[in-house]
Amino acid sequence: MTATAASGLQLASARPCIASSRRVFKAGAANLDVNSIAVSWTKLASACHLSQSLEPFRRSFASSSVKFNKVVIKAMAESSENKPVSGLPIDLKGKRAFIAGVADDNGYGWAIAKSLAAAGAEILVGTWVPALNIFETSLRRGKFDESRVLPDGSLMEITKVYPLDAVFDNPDDVPEDIKTNKRYAGSANWTVKEVAESVKQDFGSIDILVHSLANGPEVSKPLLETSRNGYLAALSASSYSYVSLLKHFIPLMNPGGSSISLTYIASERVIPGYGGGMSSAKAALESDTRVLAFEAGRKHKIRVNTISAGPLRSRAAKAIGFIDTMIEYSIANAPLQKELSADEVGNAAAFLASPLASAITGAVIYVDNGLNAMGVGVDSPIFKDLNIPGEKH
C-alpha cells in the first residue's frame, strides 16, 4: 500500500504529461474494471513516455481488481475529507426536537426521532404516563439498542424523556380518578402546559415539534354505533391535542422552526373498520394543520405540516385489529408495490423539519407508496382481464 501511494504521488507530479493526456485518463477512470485499466494504462504511459519507469507501478496496479477497489475507495475518502459535502444534505445540527407520543421502538414517532437524530438534532420525547416506566426501563436496559442504531453506526441518544398525557392541558383539567390512578402514581407535571414549562426550564427552546399521538377508545365501532363520549374522546386525543401542544410549545420555538403531525387517508376516504370517530379526528387534524400554518406562520414564523402515512405494523395499529389486511391491500394496489417502512416516514419528517422545506407549510404530505392516488382497488376481479402490470405477492 505504501509503495502504491508513493507511485501515485510520483505520477501526480508529472503535471505537463497528465494535462496533455487528461482525456485519456478520464476515459479510463470512467469504467474501472481490469480490462479498461490495462488499456488506459497503455495509452497513458505511451502519451507520457513513461512506460519503462512506471512498469512496476503498472503491475501492482493491475494485479488485483479487489486491491484496486480498496485503493480507490481509500483515496476517494482521503481526498474528500476536507471538501464540502456535495448535494443537498439534511443538516439539523444545533437543533432540538420534542417528539410527543413515543412509547416503544416500532412506531412512527420512534422512526421520526431516529431520522432527526441522524440529521444531527437533539432529541427530547414525551411518553404517555402509563407507558413511561416500561419505556424508560427498556431504554435503560438496552432493549432498544438495536433499534437505536443510526446510519453512521452510533446509537440515537434521547436527552430526556418527559411524562405526558396530551388529553389534559393543565392540572385543573385532570379528573380525580386519573389523579388517583395507580398508573399515574410517581409521575408529576405531565399535562401539556406543565411539560412545555419543564422543557423551557430545562432547555430554553426547541426548533422542532412532532405530534405522534392518536387514540380512539371506540375505534372498532362503526360511526353509527359510536357514542358521543367515544367520538369526542377520539377528537380530543387525536386532533385537539395537536392544537394544545402547538399552543403551549410555540412560545419556546425558535423562528423558522417546524411542527409536524401524523394523519391517515381515512380523513378523506372511507376505510371500513377505522371507526369510533377516528376518521373525523384525522379530518379535523388536517383542517387544523392549514389554519395553524397560517396563524403560526404569521405570528411566529413556524411551519406546520402533516404526514399522511400508510399502514404500519406498529403496536398501536394492531389495536385496530386488521392492520395486516390493510398492509396487504396497500401492497396489492399502490403504485409502489412494497411494504412501507417507518424509516421512510421518519426521513420525510426530517426533510420537512429541515431548511430544504423552508417554503412548505400547511401541507398534507403523503408517504404511502402512492396509495392515495388510486381511485379503485386494482386487485379486484373486475380488472382481471386488463393485464395491469404488477408484482404478485
Short mmCIF file of C-alpha atoms in Angstrom, two decimals:
data_model
loop_
_atom_site.label_atom_id
_atom_site.label_comp_id
_atom_site.label_asym_id
_atom_site.label_seq_id
_atom_site.Cartn_x
_atom_site.Cartn_y
_atom_site.Cartn_z
CA MET A 1 0.00 0.00 0.00
CA THR A 2 2.86 2.38 0.85
CA ALA A 3 4.63 1.71 -2.44
CA THR A 4 1.45 2.20 -4.40
CA ALA A 5 0.73 5.50 -2.71
CA ALA A 6 4.28 6.69 -3.37
CA SER A 7 4.00 5.81 -7.05
CA GLY A 8 0.73 7.69 -7.18
CA LEU A 9 2.43 10.79 -5.86
CA GLN A 10 5.17 10.47 -8.47
CA LEU A 11 2.59 10.12 -11.21
CA ALA A 12 0.71 13.15 -9.97
CA SER A 13 3.91 15.23 -10.09
CA ALA A 14 4.19 14.83 -13.86
CA ARG A 15 1.79 17.72 -14.49
CA PRO A 16 2.59 18.52 -18.18
CA CYS A 17 2.17 14.88 -19.13
CA ILE A 18 -1.05 14.40 -17.19
CA ALA A 19 -2.51 17.58 -18.56
CA SER A 20 -1.75 16.58 -22.15
CA SER A 21 -3.46 13.23 -21.71
CA ARG A 22 -6.34 14.30 -19.48
CA ARG A 23 -8.98 12.99 -21.86
CA VAL A 24 -7.29 9.60 -22.00
CA PHE A 25 -7.11 9.42 -18.21
CA LYS A 26 -10.76 10.39 -17.79
CA ALA A 27 -11.82 7.78 -20.28
CA GLY A 28 -10.02 5.11 -18.28
CA ALA A 29 -11.35 6.34 -14.95
CA ALA A 30 -14.93 6.28 -16.12
CA ASN A 31 -15.04 2.49 -16.27
CA LEU A 32 -12.92 0.95 -13.54
CA ASP A 33 -12.67 -2.71 -14.48
CA VAL A 34 -9.44 -4.60 -15.02
CA ASN A 35 -9.53 -4.62 -18.83
CA SER A 36 -10.18 -0.89 -19.11
CA ILE A 37 -7.39 -0.25 -16.60
CA ALA A 38 -4.91 -2.08 -18.82
CA VAL A 39 -5.99 -0.22 -21.96
CA SER A 40 -5.99 3.15 -20.26
CA TRP A 41 -2.59 2.45 -18.74
CA THR A 42 -1.08 1.69 -22.14
CA LYS A 43 -2.47 4.92 -23.62
CA LEU A 44 -1.37 6.98 -20.65
CA ALA A 45 2.14 5.57 -20.49
CA SER A 46 2.61 5.98 -24.24
CA ALA A 47 1.41 9.57 -24.19
CA CYS A 48 3.68 10.38 -21.26
CA HIS A 49 6.73 8.39 -22.48
CA LEU A 50 6.92 6.78 -19.04
CA SER A 51 6.20 3.14 -19.80
CA GLN A 52 9.53 1.74 -18.55
CA SER A 53 9.94 3.86 -15.44
CA LEU A 54 6.41 3.15 -14.28
CA GLU A 55 6.24 -0.53 -15.23
CA PRO A 56 6.49 -1.74 -11.60
CA PHE A 57 3.57 0.51 -10.69
CA ARG A 58 1.51 -0.83 -13.60
CA ARG A 59 2.00 -4.44 -12.45
CA SER A 60 0.97 -3.69 -8.87
CA PHE A 61 -1.87 -1.50 -10.08
CA ALA A 62 -3.49 -4.13 -12.30
CA SER A 63 -2.64 -7.27 -10.35
CA SER A 64 -5.89 -7.42 -8.43
CA SER A 65 -9.25 -5.76 -9.01
CA VAL A 66 -10.01 -6.18 -5.30
CA LYS A 67 -6.83 -4.33 -4.28
CA PHE A 68 -7.58 -1.67 -6.85
CA ASN A 69 -11.04 -1.08 -5.48
CA LYS A 70 -9.65 -0.72 -1.96
CA VAL A 71 -7.08 1.82 -3.14
CA VAL A 72 -9.67 3.87 -4.98
CA ILE A 73 -12.11 3.86 -2.07
CA LYS A 74 -9.44 4.96 0.40
CA ALA A 75 -8.13 7.58 -1.98
CA MET A 76 -11.60 9.00 -2.50
CA ALA A 77 -12.20 9.10 1.25
CA GLU A 78 -8.92 10.89 1.85
CA SER A 79 -9.42 13.35 -0.97
CA SER A 80 -12.93 14.30 0.19
CA GLU A 81 -12.20 14.70 3.90
CA ASN A 82 -11.62 18.43 3.69
CA LYS A 83 -14.15 19.18 0.97
CA PRO A 84 -17.79 20.24 1.49
CA VAL A 85 -20.38 17.50 1.06
CA SER A 86 -21.95 17.56 -2.37
CA GLY A 87 -25.70 17.59 -2.96
CA LEU A 88 -28.34 18.82 -0.53
CA PRO A 89 -27.72 17.17 2.83
CA ILE A 90 -30.26 17.43 5.64
CA ASP A 91 -28.37 19.13 8.44
CA LEU A 92 -30.15 19.63 11.76
CA LYS A 93 -27.05 20.07 13.90
CA GLY A 94 -27.73 22.51 16.71
CA LYS A 95 -31.49 21.94 16.50
CA ARG A 96 -33.61 20.48 19.30
CA ALA A 97 -36.74 18.39 18.73
CA PHE A 98 -39.58 17.40 21.03
CA ILE A 99 -41.48 14.32 19.84
CA ALA A 100 -44.77 13.70 21.63
CA GLY A 101 -46.04 10.15 21.54
CA VAL A 102 -43.02 7.83 21.71
CA ALA A 103 -43.71 4.78 23.86
CA ASP A 104 -41.84 1.98 22.07
CA ASP A 105 -39.33 1.40 19.28
CA ASN A 106 -41.53 0.33 16.39
CA GLY A 107 -43.89 3.23 15.71
CA TYR A 108 -43.66 6.30 13.53
CA GLY A 109 -42.72 8.52 16.48
CA TRP A 110 -39.59 6.48 17.13
CA ALA A 111 -38.69 6.44 13.43
CA ILE A 112 -39.04 10.22 13.23
CA ALA A 113 -36.85 10.63 16.30
CA LYS A 114 -34.19 8.44 14.67
CA SER A 115 -34.20 10.36 11.40
CA LEU A 116 -33.99 13.69 13.20
CA ALA A 117 -31.13 12.34 15.33
CA ALA A 118 -29.35 11.02 12.24
CA ALA A 119 -29.50 14.55 10.82
CA GLY A 120 -27.90 15.91 13.98
CA ALA A 121 -30.85 17.09 16.09
CA GLU A 122 -31.02 16.71 19.85
CA ILE A 123 -33.96 14.50 20.85
CA LEU A 124 -36.49 15.01 23.65
CA VAL A 125 -39.57 12.80 23.86
CA GLY A 126 -42.92 12.86 25.61
CA THR A 127 -44.27 9.45 26.65
CA TRP A 128 -47.79 8.60 27.77
CA VAL A 129 -47.68 8.36 31.56
CA PRO A 130 -48.96 4.76 31.93
CA ALA A 131 -46.31 3.59 29.45
CA LEU A 132 -43.48 5.67 30.89
CA ASN A 133 -41.99 3.16 33.31
CA ILE A 134 -41.73 0.27 30.85
CA PHE A 135 -40.37 2.58 28.14
CA GLU A 136 -37.66 4.05 30.34
CA THR A 137 -36.78 0.63 31.75
CA SER A 138 -36.46 -0.87 28.27
CA LEU A 139 -34.34 2.06 27.16
CA ARG A 140 -32.09 1.81 30.21
CA ARG A 141 -31.61 -1.95 29.92
CA GLY A 142 -30.61 -1.76 26.27
CA LYS A 143 -33.68 -3.50 24.85
CA PHE A 144 -33.95 -0.76 22.23
CA ASP A 145 -30.25 -0.64 21.37
CA GLU A 146 -30.66 -2.48 18.08
CA SER A 147 -33.39 -0.06 17.07
CA ARG A 148 -31.27 2.92 18.14
CA VAL A 149 -28.54 2.30 15.57
CA LEU A 150 -28.13 5.28 13.22
CA PRO A 151 -26.71 5.17 9.67
CA ASP A 152 -23.23 6.06 10.91
CA GLY A 153 -23.23 3.16 13.39
CA SER A 154 -23.74 5.28 16.50
CA LEU A 155 -26.76 4.96 18.79
CA MET A 156 -29.55 7.51 18.94
CA GLU A 157 -29.37 9.41 22.20
CA ILE A 158 -32.57 10.62 23.87
CA THR A 159 -31.55 13.53 26.04
CA LYS A 160 -34.64 13.43 28.22
CA VAL A 161 -37.96 11.59 28.46
CA TYR A 162 -40.93 13.55 29.82
CA PRO A 163 -44.17 12.03 31.13
CA LEU A 164 -47.04 13.37 29.03
CA ASP A 165 -50.78 12.97 28.71
CA ALA A 166 -51.83 15.33 25.94
CA VAL A 167 -55.53 14.90 26.71
CA PHE A 168 -55.11 17.33 29.61
CA ASP A 169 -54.00 20.92 29.07
CA ASN A 170 -53.29 21.82 32.70
CA PRO A 171 -53.65 20.32 36.19
CA ASP A 172 -57.16 21.75 36.64
CA ASP A 173 -58.38 19.58 33.75
CA VAL A 174 -57.34 16.31 35.38
CA PRO A 175 -60.25 14.45 36.99
CA GLU A 176 -59.87 12.88 40.40
CA ASP A 177 -60.00 9.30 39.13
CA ILE A 178 -56.93 9.98 36.96
CA LYS A 179 -55.06 11.73 39.76
CA THR A 180 -55.53 8.68 42.00
CA ASN A 181 -54.94 6.11 39.25
CA LYS A 182 -52.05 3.78 40.09
CA ARG A 183 -50.71 4.05 36.53
CA TYR A 184 -50.09 7.77 37.14
CA ALA A 185 -48.53 7.32 40.57
CA GLY A 186 -44.98 8.59 40.85
CA SER A 187 -45.25 10.96 37.88
CA ALA A 188 -45.78 14.71 38.07
CA ASN A 189 -46.03 17.70 35.74
CA TRP A 190 -47.37 15.67 32.84
CA THR A 191 -50.12 17.91 31.44
CA VAL A 192 -49.33 19.76 28.21
CA LYS A 193 -48.78 23.11 29.91
CA GLU A 194 -46.54 21.59 32.58
CA VAL A 195 -44.43 19.66 30.08
CA ALA A 196 -43.90 22.79 27.99
CA GLU A 197 -42.84 24.67 31.13
CA SER A 198 -40.46 21.86 32.09
CA VAL A 199 -38.84 21.84 28.65
CA LYS A 200 -38.43 25.61 28.79
CA GLN A 201 -36.84 25.37 32.22
CA ASP A 202 -34.53 22.54 31.16
CA PHE A 203 -33.52 23.67 27.67
CA GLY A 204 -34.90 27.13 26.99
CA SER A 205 -36.14 26.50 23.46
CA ILE A 206 -36.83 23.94 20.75
CA ASP A 207 -36.82 24.06 16.96
CA ILE A 208 -38.95 21.06 16.02
CA LEU A 209 -42.26 19.83 17.45
CA VAL A 210 -43.68 16.45 16.44
CA HIS A 211 -47.18 15.20 17.29
CA SER A 212 -47.34 11.41 17.04
CA LEU A 213 -50.45 10.85 19.13
CA ALA A 214 -53.82 9.26 18.46
CA ASN A 215 -56.40 7.33 20.43
CA GLY A 216 -59.98 6.31 19.80
CA PRO A 217 -61.50 4.23 22.60
CA GLU A 218 -64.26 3.06 20.24
CA VAL A 219 -62.16 2.72 17.07
CA SER A 220 -63.55 -0.74 16.33
CA LYS A 221 -67.14 0.55 16.26
CA PRO A 222 -68.86 1.83 13.10
CA LEU A 223 -69.57 5.55 13.22
CA LEU A 224 -73.31 4.94 13.59
CA GLU A 225 -72.62 2.94 16.74
CA THR A 226 -70.12 5.37 18.24
CA SER A 227 -71.14 7.17 21.41
CA ARG A 228 -70.82 10.90 21.91
CA ASN A 229 -68.17 10.36 24.55
CA GLY A 230 -66.23 7.98 22.31
CA TYR A 231 -66.37 10.38 19.37
CA LEU A 232 -65.28 13.39 21.42
CA ALA A 233 -62.53 11.35 23.10
CA ALA A 234 -61.10 10.48 19.66
CA LEU A 235 -61.07 14.15 18.64
CA SER A 236 -59.59 15.24 21.96
CA ALA A 237 -56.70 12.78 21.92
CA SER A 238 -56.03 12.71 18.18
CA SER A 239 -56.60 16.24 16.93
CA TYR A 240 -57.15 18.86 19.65
CA SER A 241 -54.06 17.52 21.41
CA TYR A 242 -52.05 18.91 18.49
CA VAL A 243 -53.65 22.34 18.84
CA SER A 244 -52.84 22.27 22.55
CA LEU A 245 -49.24 21.14 22.02
CA LEU A 246 -48.53 23.85 19.49
CA LYS A 247 -50.29 26.48 21.62
CA HIS A 248 -48.12 25.72 24.64
CA PHE A 249 -44.85 24.95 22.87
CA ILE A 250 -44.85 27.71 20.27
CA PRO A 251 -43.52 30.30 22.75
CA LEU A 252 -40.49 28.01 23.11
CA MET A 253 -39.94 27.55 19.38
CA ASN A 254 -37.25 29.47 17.57
CA PRO A 255 -38.36 31.40 14.46
CA GLY A 256 -38.01 29.23 11.37
CA GLY A 257 -38.95 26.14 13.33
CA SER A 258 -41.14 23.30 12.12
CA SER A 259 -44.11 21.41 13.55
CA ILE A 260 -45.26 18.06 12.16
CA SER A 261 -48.17 15.72 12.88
CA LEU A 262 -49.29 12.34 11.50
CA THR A 263 -52.57 11.74 9.74
CA TYR A 264 -54.18 8.95 7.71
CA ILE A 265 -56.06 8.59 4.42
CA ALA A 266 -59.27 7.79 6.35
CA SER A 267 -59.60 11.56 6.74
CA GLU A 268 -60.79 11.77 3.12
CA ARG A 269 -61.60 8.20 2.03
CA VAL A 270 -63.86 5.60 3.60
CA ILE A 271 -61.86 2.95 5.48
CA PRO A 272 -64.34 0.44 6.93
CA GLY A 273 -63.21 -0.65 10.37
CA TYR A 274 -61.45 2.64 11.16
CA GLY A 275 -64.31 3.92 13.25
CA GLY A 276 -65.14 5.44 16.60
CA GLY A 277 -64.75 8.96 15.22
CA MET A 278 -61.10 8.42 14.25
CA SER A 279 -61.70 9.30 10.59
CA SER A 280 -63.35 12.53 11.76
CA ALA A 281 -60.40 13.22 14.08
CA LYS A 282 -57.93 12.87 11.21
CA ALA A 283 -60.05 15.15 9.01
CA ALA A 284 -60.04 17.72 11.82
CA LEU A 285 -56.28 17.36 12.21
CA GLU A 286 -55.71 18.12 8.52
CA SER A 287 -58.05 21.11 8.59
CA ASP A 288 -56.34 22.39 11.73
CA THR A 289 -52.97 21.97 10.02
CA ARG A 290 -53.94 24.55 7.41
CA VAL A 291 -55.28 27.05 9.95
CA LEU A 292 -52.35 26.55 12.32
CA ALA A 293 -49.93 27.00 9.43
CA PHE A 294 -51.43 30.43 8.77
CA GLU A 295 -51.53 31.53 12.39
CA ALA A 296 -48.18 30.09 13.44
CA GLY A 297 -46.54 31.33 10.25
CA ARG A 298 -47.79 34.88 10.54
CA LYS A 299 -47.20 35.27 14.27
CA HIS A 300 -44.16 33.11 14.92
CA LYS A 301 -42.58 32.14 11.57
CA ILE A 302 -43.24 28.47 12.33
CA ARG A 303 -44.12 25.97 9.58
CA VAL A 304 -46.91 23.44 10.21
CA ASN A 305 -47.37 20.29 8.11
CA THR A 306 -48.83 16.81 8.48
CA ILE A 307 -47.70 13.49 7.02
CA SER A 308 -50.37 11.12 5.76
CA ALA A 309 -48.62 7.83 6.38
CA GLY A 310 -49.56 4.42 5.04
CA PRO A 311 -50.29 1.41 7.27
CA LEU A 312 -47.55 0.13 9.59
CA ARG A 313 -47.38 -2.94 11.81
CA SER A 314 -46.91 -0.94 14.98
CA ARG A 315 -48.24 -1.95 18.38
CA ALA A 316 -50.71 0.92 18.31
CA ALA A 317 -52.02 -0.02 14.85
CA LYS A 318 -52.60 -3.60 15.90
CA ALA A 319 -55.29 -2.33 18.25
CA ILE A 320 -57.44 -1.63 15.19
CA GLY A 321 -57.47 -5.36 14.50
CA PHE A 322 -56.99 -5.53 10.73
CA ILE A 323 -53.66 -3.84 10.12
CA ASP A 324 -52.23 -6.87 8.28
CA THR A 325 -55.13 -6.74 5.85
CA MET A 326 -54.54 -3.04 5.22
CA ILE A 327 -50.87 -3.64 4.52
CA GLU A 328 -51.69 -6.45 2.08
CA TYR A 329 -54.24 -4.22 0.36
CA SER A 330 -51.69 -1.40 0.05
CA ILE A 331 -49.05 -3.68 -1.46
CA ALA A 332 -51.55 -5.05 -3.97
CA ASN A 333 -52.97 -1.68 -5.06
CA ALA A 334 -50.41 1.08 -4.52
CA PRO A 335 -48.27 2.30 -7.44
CA LEU A 336 -45.18 1.20 -5.48
CA GLN A 337 -45.75 -2.43 -4.53
CA LYS A 338 -43.78 -2.71 -1.33
CA GLU A 339 -44.41 -2.58 2.39
CA LEU A 340 -43.95 0.88 3.81
CA SER A 341 -41.18 1.20 6.37
CA ALA A 342 -41.28 3.50 9.37
CA ASP A 343 -37.92 4.93 8.30
CA GLU A 344 -39.46 6.30 5.11
CA VAL A 345 -41.90 8.35 7.17
CA GLY A 346 -39.08 9.37 9.50
CA ASN A 347 -37.00 10.62 6.58
CA ALA A 348 -39.92 12.62 5.21
CA ALA A 349 -40.29 14.25 8.62
CA ALA A 350 -36.58 15.09 8.71
CA PHE A 351 -36.94 16.78 5.33
CA LEU A 352 -39.97 18.78 6.49
CA ALA A 353 -38.07 19.85 9.60
CA SER A 354 -35.05 20.98 7.60
CA PRO A 355 -34.26 24.20 5.74
CA LEU A 356 -34.79 22.27 2.49
CA ALA A 357 -38.55 22.56 3.18
CA SER A 358 -38.42 26.23 4.17
CA ALA A 359 -41.30 27.17 1.83
CA ILE A 360 -43.56 24.22 2.67
CA THR A 361 -46.31 24.78 5.22
CA GLY A 362 -49.99 23.94 5.58
CA ALA A 363 -49.46 20.79 3.54
CA VAL A 364 -50.55 17.17 3.76
CA ILE A 365 -47.56 15.14 2.60
CA TYR A 366 -48.45 11.61 1.51
CA VAL A 367 -45.93 8.92 2.41
CA ASP A 368 -47.88 5.80 1.48
CA ASN A 369 -46.28 4.37 -1.68
CA GLY A 370 -48.80 6.40 -3.69
CA LEU A 371 -51.92 4.61 -2.46
CA ASN A 372 -53.65 7.97 -2.01
CA ALA A 373 -53.62 8.45 -5.80
CA MET A 374 -55.70 5.37 -6.52
CA GLY A 375 -59.42 5.55 -7.26
CA VAL A 376 -60.05 1.79 -7.37
CA GLY A 377 -58.56 -1.38 -5.98
CA VAL A 378 -56.79 -2.93 -8.94
CA ASP A 379 -56.72 -6.32 -7.24
CA SER A 380 -60.47 -6.58 -7.80
CA PRO A 381 -61.59 -9.48 -10.05
CA ILE A 382 -63.32 -6.85 -12.20
CA PHE A 383 -59.92 -5.85 -13.59
CA LYS A 384 -58.54 -9.34 -14.14
CA ASP A 385 -58.67 -9.01 -17.96
CA LEU A 386 -56.96 -5.61 -18.15
CA ASN A 387 -53.43 -7.02 -17.84
CA ILE A 388 -52.47 -4.41 -15.23
CA PRO A 389 -48.70 -4.52 -14.58
CA GLY A 390 -47.61 -5.52 -11.13
CA GLU A 391 -45.86 -8.00 -8.90
CA LYS A 392 -47.60 -10.94 -7.36
CA HIS A 393 -47.16 -11.33 -3.60
#
